[in-house]
PDB file of C-alpha atoms in Angstrom:
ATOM      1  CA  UNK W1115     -34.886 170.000   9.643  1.00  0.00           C
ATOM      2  CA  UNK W1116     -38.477 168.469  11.311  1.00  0.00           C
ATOM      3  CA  UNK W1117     -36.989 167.285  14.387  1.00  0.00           C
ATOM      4  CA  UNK W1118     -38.890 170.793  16.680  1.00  0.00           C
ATOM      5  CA  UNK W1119     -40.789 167.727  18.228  1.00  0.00           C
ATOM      6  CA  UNK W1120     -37.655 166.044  19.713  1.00  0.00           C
ATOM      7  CA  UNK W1121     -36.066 169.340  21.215  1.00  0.00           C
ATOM      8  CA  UNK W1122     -36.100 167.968  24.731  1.00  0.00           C
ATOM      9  CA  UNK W1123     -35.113 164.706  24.070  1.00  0.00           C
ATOM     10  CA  UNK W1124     -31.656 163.117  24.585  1.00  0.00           C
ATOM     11  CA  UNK W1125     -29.455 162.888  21.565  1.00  0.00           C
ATOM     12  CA  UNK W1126     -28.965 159.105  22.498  1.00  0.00           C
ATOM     13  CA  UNK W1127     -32.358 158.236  21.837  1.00  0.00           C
ATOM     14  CA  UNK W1128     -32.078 159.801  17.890  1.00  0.00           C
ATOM     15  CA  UNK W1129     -32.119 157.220  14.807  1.00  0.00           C
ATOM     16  CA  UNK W1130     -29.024 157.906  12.368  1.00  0.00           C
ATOM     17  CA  UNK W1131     -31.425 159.871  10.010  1.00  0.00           C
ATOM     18  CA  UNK W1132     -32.387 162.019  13.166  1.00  0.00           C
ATOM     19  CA  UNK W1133     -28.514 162.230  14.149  1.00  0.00           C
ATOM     20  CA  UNK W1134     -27.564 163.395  10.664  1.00  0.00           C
ATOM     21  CA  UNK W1135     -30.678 166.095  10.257  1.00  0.00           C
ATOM     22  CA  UNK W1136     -28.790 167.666  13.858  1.00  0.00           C
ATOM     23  CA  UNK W1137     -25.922 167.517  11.922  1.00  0.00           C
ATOM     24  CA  UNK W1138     -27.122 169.648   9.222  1.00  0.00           C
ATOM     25  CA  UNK W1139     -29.341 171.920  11.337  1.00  0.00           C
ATOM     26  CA  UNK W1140     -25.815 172.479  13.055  1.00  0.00           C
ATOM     27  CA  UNK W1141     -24.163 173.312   9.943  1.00  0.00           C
ATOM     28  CA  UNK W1142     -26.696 175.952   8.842  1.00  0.00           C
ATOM     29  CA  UNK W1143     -26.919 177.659  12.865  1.00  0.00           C
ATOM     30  CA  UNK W1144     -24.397 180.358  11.800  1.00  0.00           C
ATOM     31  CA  UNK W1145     -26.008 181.054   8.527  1.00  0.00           C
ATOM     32  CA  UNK W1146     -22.899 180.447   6.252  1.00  0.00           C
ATOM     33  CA  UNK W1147     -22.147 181.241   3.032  1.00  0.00           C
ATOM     34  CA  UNK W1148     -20.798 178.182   2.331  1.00  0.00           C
ATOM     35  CA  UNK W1149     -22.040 174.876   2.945  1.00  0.00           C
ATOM     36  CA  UNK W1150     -19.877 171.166   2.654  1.00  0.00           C
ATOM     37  CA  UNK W1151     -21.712 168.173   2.813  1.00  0.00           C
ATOM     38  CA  UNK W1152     -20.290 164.580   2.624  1.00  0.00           C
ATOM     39  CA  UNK W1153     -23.448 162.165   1.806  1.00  0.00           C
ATOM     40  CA  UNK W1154     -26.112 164.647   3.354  1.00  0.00           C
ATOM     41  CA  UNK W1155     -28.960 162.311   2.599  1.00  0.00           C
ATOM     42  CA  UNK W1156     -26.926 159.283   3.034  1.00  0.00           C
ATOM     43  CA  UNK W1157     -28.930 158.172   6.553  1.00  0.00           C
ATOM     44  CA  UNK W1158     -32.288 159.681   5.393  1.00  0.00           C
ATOM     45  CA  UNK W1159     -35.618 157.801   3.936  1.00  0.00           C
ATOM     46  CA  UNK W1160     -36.507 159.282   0.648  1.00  0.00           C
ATOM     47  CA  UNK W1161     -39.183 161.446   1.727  1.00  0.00           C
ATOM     48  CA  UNK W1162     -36.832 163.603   4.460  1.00  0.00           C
ATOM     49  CA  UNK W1163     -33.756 163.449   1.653  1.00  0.00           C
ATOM     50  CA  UNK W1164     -36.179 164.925  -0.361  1.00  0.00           C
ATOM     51  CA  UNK W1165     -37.021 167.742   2.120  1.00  0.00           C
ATOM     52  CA  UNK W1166     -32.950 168.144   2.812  1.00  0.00           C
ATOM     53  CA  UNK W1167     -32.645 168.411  -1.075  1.00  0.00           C
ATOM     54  CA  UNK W1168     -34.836 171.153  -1.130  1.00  0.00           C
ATOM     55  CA  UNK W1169     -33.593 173.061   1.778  1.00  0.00           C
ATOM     56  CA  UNK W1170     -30.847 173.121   0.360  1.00  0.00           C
ATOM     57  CA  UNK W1171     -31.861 174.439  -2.994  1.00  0.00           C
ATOM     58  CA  UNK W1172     -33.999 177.430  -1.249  1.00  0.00           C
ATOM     59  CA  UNK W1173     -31.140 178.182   0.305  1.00  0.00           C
ATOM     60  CA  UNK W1174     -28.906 179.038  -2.316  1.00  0.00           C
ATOM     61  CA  UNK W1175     -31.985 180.822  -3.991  1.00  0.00           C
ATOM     62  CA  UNK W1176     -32.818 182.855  -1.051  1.00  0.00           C
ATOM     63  CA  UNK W1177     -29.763 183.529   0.913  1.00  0.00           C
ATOM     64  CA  UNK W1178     -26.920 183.167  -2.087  1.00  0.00           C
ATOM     65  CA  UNK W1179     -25.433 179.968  -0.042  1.00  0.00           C
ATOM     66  CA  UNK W1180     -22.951 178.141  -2.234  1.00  0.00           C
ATOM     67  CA  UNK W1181     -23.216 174.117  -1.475  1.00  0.00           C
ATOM     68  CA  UNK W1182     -20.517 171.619  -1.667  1.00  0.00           C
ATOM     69  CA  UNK W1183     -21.893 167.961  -1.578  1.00  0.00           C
ATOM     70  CA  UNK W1184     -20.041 164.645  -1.906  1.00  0.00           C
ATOM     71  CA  UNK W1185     -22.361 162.095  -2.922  1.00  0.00           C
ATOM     72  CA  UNK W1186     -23.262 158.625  -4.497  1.00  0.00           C
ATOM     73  CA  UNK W1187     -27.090 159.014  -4.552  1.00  0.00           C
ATOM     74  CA  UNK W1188     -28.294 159.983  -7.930  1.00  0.00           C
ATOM     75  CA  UNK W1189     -31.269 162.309  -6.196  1.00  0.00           C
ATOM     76  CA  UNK W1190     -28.887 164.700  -4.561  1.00  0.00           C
ATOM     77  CA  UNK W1191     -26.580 164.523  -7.859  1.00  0.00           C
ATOM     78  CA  UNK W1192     -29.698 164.919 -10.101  1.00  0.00           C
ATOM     79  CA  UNK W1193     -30.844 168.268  -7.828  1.00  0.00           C
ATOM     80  CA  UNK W1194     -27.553 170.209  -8.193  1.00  0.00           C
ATOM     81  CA  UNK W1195     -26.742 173.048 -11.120  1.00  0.00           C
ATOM     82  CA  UNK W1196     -23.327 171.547 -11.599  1.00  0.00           C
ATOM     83  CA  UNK W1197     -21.662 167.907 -10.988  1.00  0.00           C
ATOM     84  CA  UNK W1198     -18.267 166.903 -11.650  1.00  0.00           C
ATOM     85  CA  UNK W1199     -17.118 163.230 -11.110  1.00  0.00           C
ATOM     86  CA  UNK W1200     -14.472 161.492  -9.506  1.00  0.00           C
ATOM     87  CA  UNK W1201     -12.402 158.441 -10.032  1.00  0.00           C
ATOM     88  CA  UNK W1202     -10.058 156.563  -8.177  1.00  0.00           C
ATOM     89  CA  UNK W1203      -9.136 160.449  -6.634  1.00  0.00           C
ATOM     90  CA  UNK W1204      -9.117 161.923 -10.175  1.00  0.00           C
ATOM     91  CA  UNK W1205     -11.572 164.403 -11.639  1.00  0.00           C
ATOM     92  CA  UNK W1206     -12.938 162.416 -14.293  1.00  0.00           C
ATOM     93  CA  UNK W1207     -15.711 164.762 -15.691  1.00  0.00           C
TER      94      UNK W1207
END
């Protein structure tokens, strides 16, 4: 997830996009086969939500890894095979 450099360093010194890349690197330590997100790119600048994006598409490509992402950001929603939406709790679409 790009953060090799910052291996030593304590995880109070990380920015929130930092904190939420551990967070994912965490998620994908045990190699799952499935994978739930809630905003996954929500703390990131457009370049590293971009590289999350398409982790995260090589991943089901390569390794068969189903995703599950909640998200507002059209990028993510734009990237995925299938979206449904929600409203007010309800599946809308």
């Amino acid at each position: 997830v790009g953060l090799e450099r910052m291996a030593g360093d304590r995880p109070g010194i990380l920015s929130g996009g930092e904190q939420q890349r551990v967070a994912i690197a965490r998620a994908l330590f045990h190699e799952p086969r499935i994978l739930l997100g809630d905003e996954p790119t929500g703390n990131l600048d457009a370049k590293t939500g971009a590289e999350i994006i398409e982790l995260f598409l090589r991943l089901h490509a390569e390794r068969g890894v189903t995703i599950v992402v909640v998200t507002h950001e059209d990028r993510m929603a734009k990237a995925a095979r299938r979206v449904l939406h929600m409203e007010n709790g309800r599946l809308v679409a």
